[in-house]
Short mmCIF file of C-alpha atoms and ligand atoms in Angstrom, two decimals:
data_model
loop_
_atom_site.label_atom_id
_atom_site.label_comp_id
_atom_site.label_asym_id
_atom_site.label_seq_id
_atom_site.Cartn_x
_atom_site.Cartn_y
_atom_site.Cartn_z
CA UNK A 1 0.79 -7.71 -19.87
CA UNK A 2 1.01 -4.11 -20.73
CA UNK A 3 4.40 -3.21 -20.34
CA UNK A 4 4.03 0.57 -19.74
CA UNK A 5 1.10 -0.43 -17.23
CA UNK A 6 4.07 -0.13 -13.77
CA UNK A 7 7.54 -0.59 -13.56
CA UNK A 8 8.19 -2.71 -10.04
CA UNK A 9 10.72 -1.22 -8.10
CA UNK A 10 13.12 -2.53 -6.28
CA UNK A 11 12.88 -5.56 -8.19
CA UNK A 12 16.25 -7.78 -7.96
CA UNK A 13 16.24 -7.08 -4.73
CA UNK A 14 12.95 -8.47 -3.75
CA UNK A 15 13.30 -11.58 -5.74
CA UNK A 16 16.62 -12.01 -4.23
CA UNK A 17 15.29 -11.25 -0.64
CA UNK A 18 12.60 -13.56 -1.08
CA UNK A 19 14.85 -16.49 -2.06
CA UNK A 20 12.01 -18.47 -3.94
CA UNK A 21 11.89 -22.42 -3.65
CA UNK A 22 11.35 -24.09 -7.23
CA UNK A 23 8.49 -25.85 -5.98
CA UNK A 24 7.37 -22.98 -3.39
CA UNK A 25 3.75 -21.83 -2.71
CA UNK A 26 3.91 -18.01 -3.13
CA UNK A 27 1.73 -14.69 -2.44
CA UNK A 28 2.03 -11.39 -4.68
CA UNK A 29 -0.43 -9.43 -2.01
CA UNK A 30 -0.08 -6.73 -4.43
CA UNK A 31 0.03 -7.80 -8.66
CA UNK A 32 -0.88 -4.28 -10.15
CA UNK A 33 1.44 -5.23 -13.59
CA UNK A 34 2.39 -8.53 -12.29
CA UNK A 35 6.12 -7.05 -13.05
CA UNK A 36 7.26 -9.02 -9.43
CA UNK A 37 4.89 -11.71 -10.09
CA UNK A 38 6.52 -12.39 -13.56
CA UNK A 39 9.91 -12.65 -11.93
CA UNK A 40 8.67 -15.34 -8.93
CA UNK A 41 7.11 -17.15 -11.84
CA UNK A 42 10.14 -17.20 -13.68
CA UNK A 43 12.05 -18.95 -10.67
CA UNK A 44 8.90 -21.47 -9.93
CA UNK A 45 8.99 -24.81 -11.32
CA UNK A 46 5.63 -27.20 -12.77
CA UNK A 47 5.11 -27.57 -9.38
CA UNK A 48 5.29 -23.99 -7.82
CA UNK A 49 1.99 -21.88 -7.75
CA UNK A 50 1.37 -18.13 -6.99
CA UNK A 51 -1.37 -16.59 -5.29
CA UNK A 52 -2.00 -12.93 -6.87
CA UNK A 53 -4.19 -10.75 -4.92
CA UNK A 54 -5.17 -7.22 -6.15
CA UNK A 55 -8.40 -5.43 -5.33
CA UNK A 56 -8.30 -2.96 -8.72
CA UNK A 57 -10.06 -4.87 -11.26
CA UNK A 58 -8.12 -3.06 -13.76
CA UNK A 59 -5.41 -5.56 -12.99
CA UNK A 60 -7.14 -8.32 -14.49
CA UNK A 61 -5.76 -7.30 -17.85
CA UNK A 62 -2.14 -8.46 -16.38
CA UNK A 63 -2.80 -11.97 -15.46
CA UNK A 64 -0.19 -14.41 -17.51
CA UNK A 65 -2.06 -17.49 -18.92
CA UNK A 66 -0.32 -19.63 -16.55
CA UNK A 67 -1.91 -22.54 -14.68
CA UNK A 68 0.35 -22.00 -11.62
CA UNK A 69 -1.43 -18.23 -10.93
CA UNK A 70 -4.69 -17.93 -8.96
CA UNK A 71 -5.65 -14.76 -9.15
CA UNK A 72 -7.67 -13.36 -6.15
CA UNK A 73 -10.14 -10.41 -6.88
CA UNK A 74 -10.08 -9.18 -3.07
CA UNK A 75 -8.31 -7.24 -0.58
CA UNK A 76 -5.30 -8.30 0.81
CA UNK A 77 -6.43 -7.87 4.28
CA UNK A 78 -8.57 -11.62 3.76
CA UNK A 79 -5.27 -13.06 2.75
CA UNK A 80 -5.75 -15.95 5.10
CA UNK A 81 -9.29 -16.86 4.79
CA UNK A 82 -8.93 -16.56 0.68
CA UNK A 83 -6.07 -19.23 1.13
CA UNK A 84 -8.28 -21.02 3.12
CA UNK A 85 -10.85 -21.13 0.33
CA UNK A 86 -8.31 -22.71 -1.87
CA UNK A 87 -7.21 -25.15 0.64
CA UNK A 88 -4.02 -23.64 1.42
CA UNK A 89 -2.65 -23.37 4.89
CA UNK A 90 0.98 -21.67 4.57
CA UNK A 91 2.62 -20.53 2.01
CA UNK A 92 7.09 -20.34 1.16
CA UNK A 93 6.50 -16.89 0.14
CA UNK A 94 4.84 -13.07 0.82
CA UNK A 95 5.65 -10.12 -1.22
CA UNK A 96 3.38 -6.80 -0.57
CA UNK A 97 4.35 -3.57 -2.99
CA UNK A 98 2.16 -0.95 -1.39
CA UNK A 99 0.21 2.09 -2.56
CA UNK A 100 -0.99 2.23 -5.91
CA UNK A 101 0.16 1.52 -9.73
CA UNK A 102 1.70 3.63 -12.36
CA UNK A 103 -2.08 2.81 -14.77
CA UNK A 104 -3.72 3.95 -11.23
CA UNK A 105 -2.14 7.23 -11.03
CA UNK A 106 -1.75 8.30 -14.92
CA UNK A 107 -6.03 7.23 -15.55
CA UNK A 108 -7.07 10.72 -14.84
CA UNK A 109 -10.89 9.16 -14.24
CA UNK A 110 -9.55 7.12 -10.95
CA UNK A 111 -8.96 10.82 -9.15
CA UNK A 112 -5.46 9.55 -7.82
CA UNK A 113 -3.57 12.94 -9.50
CA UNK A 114 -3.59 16.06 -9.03
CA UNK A 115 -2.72 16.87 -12.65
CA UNK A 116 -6.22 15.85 -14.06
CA UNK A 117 -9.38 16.80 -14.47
CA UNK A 118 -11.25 13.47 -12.66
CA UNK A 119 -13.72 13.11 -10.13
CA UNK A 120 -12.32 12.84 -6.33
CA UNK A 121 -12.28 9.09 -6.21
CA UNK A 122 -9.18 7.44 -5.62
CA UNK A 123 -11.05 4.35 -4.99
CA UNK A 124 -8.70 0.97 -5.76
CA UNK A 125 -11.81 -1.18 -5.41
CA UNK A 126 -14.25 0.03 -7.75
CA UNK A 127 -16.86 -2.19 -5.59
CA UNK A 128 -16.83 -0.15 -2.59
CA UNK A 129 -19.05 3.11 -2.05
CA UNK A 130 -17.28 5.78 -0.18
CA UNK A 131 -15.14 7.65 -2.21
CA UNK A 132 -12.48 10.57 -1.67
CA UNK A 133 -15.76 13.06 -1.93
CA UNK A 134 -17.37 10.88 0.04
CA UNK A 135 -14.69 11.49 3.18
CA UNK A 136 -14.33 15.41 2.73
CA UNK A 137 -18.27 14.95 2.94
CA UNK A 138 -18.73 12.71 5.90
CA UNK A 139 -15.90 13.02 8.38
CA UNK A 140 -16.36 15.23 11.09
CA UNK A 141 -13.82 18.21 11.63
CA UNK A 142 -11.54 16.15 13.89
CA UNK A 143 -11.54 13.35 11.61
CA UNK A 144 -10.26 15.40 8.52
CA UNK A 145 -7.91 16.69 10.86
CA UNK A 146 -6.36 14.05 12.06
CA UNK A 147 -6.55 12.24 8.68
CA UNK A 148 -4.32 15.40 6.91
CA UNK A 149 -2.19 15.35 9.88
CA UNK A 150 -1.45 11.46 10.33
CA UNK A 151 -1.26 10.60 6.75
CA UNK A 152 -0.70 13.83 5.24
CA UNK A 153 1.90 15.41 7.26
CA UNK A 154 -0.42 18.55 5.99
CA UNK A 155 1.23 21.96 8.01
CA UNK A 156 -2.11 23.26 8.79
CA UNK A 157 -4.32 20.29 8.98
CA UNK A 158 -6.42 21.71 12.08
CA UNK A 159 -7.12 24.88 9.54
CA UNK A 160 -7.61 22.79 6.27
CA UNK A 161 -9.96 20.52 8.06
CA UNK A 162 -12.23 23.80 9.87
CA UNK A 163 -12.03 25.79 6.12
CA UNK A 164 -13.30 22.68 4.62
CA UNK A 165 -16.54 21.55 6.96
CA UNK A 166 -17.42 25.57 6.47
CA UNK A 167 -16.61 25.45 2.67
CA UNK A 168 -18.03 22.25 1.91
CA UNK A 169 -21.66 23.48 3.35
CA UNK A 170 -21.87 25.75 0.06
CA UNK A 171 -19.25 24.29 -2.74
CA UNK A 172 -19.39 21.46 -4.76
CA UNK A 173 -16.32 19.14 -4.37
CA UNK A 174 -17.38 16.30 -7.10
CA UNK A 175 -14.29 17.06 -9.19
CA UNK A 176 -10.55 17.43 -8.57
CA UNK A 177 -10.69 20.67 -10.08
CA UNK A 178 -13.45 21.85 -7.90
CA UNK A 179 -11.76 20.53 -4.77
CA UNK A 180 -8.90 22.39 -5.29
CA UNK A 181 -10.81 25.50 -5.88
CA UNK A 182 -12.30 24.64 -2.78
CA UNK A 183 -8.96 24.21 -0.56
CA UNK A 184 -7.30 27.25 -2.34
CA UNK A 185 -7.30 29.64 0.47
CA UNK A 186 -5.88 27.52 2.76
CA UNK A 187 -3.21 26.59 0.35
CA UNK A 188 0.29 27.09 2.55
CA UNK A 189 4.15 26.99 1.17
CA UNK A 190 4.94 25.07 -2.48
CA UNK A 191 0.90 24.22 -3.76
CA UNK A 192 2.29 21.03 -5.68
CA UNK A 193 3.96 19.68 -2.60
CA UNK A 194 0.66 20.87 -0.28
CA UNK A 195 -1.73 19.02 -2.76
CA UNK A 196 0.00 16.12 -3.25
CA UNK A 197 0.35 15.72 0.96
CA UNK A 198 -3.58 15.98 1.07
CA UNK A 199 -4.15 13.70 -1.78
CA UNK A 200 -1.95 11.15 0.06
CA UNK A 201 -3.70 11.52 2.98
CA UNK A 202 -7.18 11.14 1.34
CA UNK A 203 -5.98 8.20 -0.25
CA UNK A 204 -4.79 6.38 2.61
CA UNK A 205 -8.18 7.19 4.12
CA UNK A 206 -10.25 6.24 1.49
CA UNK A 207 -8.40 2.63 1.02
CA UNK A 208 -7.98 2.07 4.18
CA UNK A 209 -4.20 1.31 3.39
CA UNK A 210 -3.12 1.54 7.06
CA UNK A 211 -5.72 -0.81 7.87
CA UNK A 212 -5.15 -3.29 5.56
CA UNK A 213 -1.46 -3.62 5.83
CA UNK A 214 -2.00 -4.13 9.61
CA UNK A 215 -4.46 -6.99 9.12
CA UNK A 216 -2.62 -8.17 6.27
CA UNK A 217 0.83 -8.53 8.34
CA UNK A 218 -1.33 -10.05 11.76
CA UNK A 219 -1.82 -12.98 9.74
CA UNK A 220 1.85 -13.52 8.26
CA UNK A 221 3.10 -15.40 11.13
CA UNK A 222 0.24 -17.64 11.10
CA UNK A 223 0.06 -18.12 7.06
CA UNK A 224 3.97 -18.17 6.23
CA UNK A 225 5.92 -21.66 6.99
CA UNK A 226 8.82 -22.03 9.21
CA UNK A 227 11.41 -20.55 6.90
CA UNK A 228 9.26 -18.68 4.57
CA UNK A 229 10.43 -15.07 3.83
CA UNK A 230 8.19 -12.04 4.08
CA UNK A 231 8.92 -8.93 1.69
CA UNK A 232 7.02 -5.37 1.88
CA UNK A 233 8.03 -2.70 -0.08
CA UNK A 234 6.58 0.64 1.40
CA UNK A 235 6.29 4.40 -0.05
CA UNK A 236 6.24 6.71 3.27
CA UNK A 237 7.32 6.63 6.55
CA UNK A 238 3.76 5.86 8.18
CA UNK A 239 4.28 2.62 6.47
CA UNK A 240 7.57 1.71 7.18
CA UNK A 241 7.40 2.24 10.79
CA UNK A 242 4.30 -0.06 11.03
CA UNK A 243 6.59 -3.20 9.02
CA UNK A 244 9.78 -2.36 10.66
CA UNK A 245 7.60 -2.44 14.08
CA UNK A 246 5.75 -5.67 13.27
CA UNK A 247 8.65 -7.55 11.64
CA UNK A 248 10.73 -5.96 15.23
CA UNK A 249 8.16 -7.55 17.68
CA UNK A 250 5.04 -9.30 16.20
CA UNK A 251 3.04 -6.20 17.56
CA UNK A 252 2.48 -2.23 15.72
CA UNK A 253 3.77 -0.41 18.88
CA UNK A 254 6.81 1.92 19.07
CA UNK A 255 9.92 0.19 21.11
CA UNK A 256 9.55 1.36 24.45
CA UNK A 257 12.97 3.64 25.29
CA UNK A 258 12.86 2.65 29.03
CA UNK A 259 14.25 -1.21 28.65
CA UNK A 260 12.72 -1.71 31.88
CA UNK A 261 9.40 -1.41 30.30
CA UNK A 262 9.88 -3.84 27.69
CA UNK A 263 8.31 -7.04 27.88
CA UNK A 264 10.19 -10.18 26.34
CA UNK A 265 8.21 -12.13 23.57
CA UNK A 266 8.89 -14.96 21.88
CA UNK A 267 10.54 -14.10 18.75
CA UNK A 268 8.17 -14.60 15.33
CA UNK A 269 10.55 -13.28 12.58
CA UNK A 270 14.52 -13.25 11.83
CA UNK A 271 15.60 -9.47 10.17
CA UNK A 272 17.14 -10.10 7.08
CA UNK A 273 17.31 -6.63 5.74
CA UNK A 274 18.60 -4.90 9.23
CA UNK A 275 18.17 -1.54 7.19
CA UNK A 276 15.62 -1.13 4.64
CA UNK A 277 17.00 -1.83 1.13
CA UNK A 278 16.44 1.39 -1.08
CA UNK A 279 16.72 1.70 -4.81
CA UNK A 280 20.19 2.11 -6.26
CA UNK A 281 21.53 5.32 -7.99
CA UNK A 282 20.89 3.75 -11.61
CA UNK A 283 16.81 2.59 -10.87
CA UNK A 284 16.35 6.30 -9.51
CA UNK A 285 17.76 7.50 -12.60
CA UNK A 286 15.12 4.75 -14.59
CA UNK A 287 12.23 5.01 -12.56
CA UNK A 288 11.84 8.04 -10.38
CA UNK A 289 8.69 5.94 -8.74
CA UNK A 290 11.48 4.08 -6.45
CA UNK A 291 12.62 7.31 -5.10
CA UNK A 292 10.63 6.90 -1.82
CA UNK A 293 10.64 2.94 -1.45
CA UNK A 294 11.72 0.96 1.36
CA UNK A 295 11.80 -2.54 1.11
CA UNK A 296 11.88 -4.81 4.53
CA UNK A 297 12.45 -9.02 4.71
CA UNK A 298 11.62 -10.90 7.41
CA UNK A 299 12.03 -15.05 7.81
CA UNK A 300 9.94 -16.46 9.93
CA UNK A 301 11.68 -18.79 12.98
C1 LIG B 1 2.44 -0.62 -6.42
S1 LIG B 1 1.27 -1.56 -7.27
C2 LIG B 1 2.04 -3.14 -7.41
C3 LIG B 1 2.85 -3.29 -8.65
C4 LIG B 1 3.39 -4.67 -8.90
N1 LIG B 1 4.32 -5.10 -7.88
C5 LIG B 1 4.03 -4.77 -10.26
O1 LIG B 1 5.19 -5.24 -10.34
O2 LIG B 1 3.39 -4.40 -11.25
C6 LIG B 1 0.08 -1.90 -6.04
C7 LIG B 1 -1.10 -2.72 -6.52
O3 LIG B 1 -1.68 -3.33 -5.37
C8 LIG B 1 -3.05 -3.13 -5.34
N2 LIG B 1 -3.40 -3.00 -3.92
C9 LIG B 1 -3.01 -2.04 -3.05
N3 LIG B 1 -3.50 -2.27 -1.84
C10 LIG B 1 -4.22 -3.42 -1.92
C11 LIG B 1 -4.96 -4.18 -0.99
N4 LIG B 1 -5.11 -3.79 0.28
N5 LIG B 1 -5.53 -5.34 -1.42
C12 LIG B 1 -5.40 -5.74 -2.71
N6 LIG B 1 -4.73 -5.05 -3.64
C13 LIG B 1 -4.14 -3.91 -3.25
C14 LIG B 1 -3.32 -1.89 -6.15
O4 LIG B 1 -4.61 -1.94 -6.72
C15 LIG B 1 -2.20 -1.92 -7.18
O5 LIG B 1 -2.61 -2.54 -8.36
#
């Protein structure tokens, strides 16, 4: 493994929270370093075995020579039918650590930074076409609006999205450099804090991150046994709300405030973190990275 590859946050915690069986069947959704992986393998006996999915093929590199790991080369979203394919039904165990790796964000070729001079990528799945370029290319003005908006929190999305279907007529947007050339003018308040909103919000887009979690958690209640623990560490609040939501009432939508309005539905999931655990003083001080994560544990009844 290369150690300076990620640090995984929240770490104790999540093993803790996930309370491994010895001879458990477990899912690392999300391997990256394998940092969390390493530490469910460490509690697994002969008989445990770990599923690790991860879509970035740079990942590969991480995988332990361990006959208990299956690595799966595929979104998390076909988390069921990829169990399926290796005769698995349910599982003790699911751990997601969203967003993307340390190695992600410091290869300045993978166009996840601001601070390099890379192409506009941000792909995690080298296999799939449509790149960050490929979005600021193809979306229509209300799309790139309400992507910077949703995903961004972006000020003046409505402005940034018009300035760019005009701009991008003319410019050339291949390279990060370019691109932010490009959205200059429309630049508003502190530019590291405004680029690094619209880079979110292009790489949420491009990944389909929101997407994926949602199908990813549709099928937890279905692929986790009676018992089994769910932990999901998220990195914004667009996130959090959707896990909170889901592990709340087995569906994505807000909690109605009228409690007339409510409907009752049969319980999937016992809280087990009733607030989200967040990293303690000494891993901010170690690993600024944990700074925004949330992580949420759910049993299933
Ligand atoms: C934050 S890192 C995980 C780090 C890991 N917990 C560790 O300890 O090293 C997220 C990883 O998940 C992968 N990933 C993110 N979304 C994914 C998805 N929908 N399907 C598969 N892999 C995904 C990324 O490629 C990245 O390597």
């Amino acid at each position: 493994m290369q150690s300076d590859y990620h640090i995984p946050v929240l770490y104790q915690e999540t093993l803790d929270g996930l309370a491994i069986k010895p001879d458990g069947v477990y899912v690392d959704c999300t391997f990256g370093g394998g940092g969390h992986s390493k530490g469910i393998l460490s509690q697994l006996d002969a008989g445990g075995k770990l599923f690790a999915f991860d879509q970035d093929i740079d990942a590969q590199h991480n995988i332990p020579a361990d006959d208990r790991v299956v690595f799966v080369a595929q979104n998390f979203r076909h988390l069921q039918r990829m169990l399926r394919m290796h005769q698995v039904t349910e599982v003790d165990g699911i751990l997601a650590d969203l967003g993307v790796s340390s190695h992600q964000f410091d290869e300045g070729d993978r166009g996840f930074s601001t601070r390099f001079a890379g192409p506009l990528d941000m792909r995690m799945d080298r296999r799939q076409e449509n790149t960050a370029a490929g979005i600021v290319r193809s979306y229509t003005e209300a799309q790139l609006h309400k992507l910077f908006e949703q995903y961004g929190e972006v000020t003046n999305s409505k402005t940034l999205a018009r300035h760019l279907v005009q701009e991008r007529k003319h410019q050339q947007f291949a390279t990060i450099e370019q691109f932010k050339t490009m959205i200059g003018p429309v630049v508003k308040g502190n530019p590291h804090k405004y680029l690094a909103q619209v880079f979110q919000a292009l790489r949420i887009g491009v990944n389909d991150e929101m997407g994926a979690l949602k199908d990813m958690l549709q099928q937890v209640p279905a692929v986790l046994k009676k018992g089994g623990r769910v932990a999901i560490i998220t990195f914004h609040s667009i996130e959090d709300r959707v896990v909170k939501n889901f592990f709340r009432q087995g569906s994505f939508d807000e909690t109605p405030d009228n409690p007339l309005m409510s409907v009752t539905k049969e319980e999937v999931f016992t809280i087990i973190t009733k607030k989200p655990v967040i990293a303690s003083e000494e891993e901010l001080k170690r690993n600024t990275r944990s700074r925004s994560a949330k992580l949420r544990i759910a049993e299933k009844i």
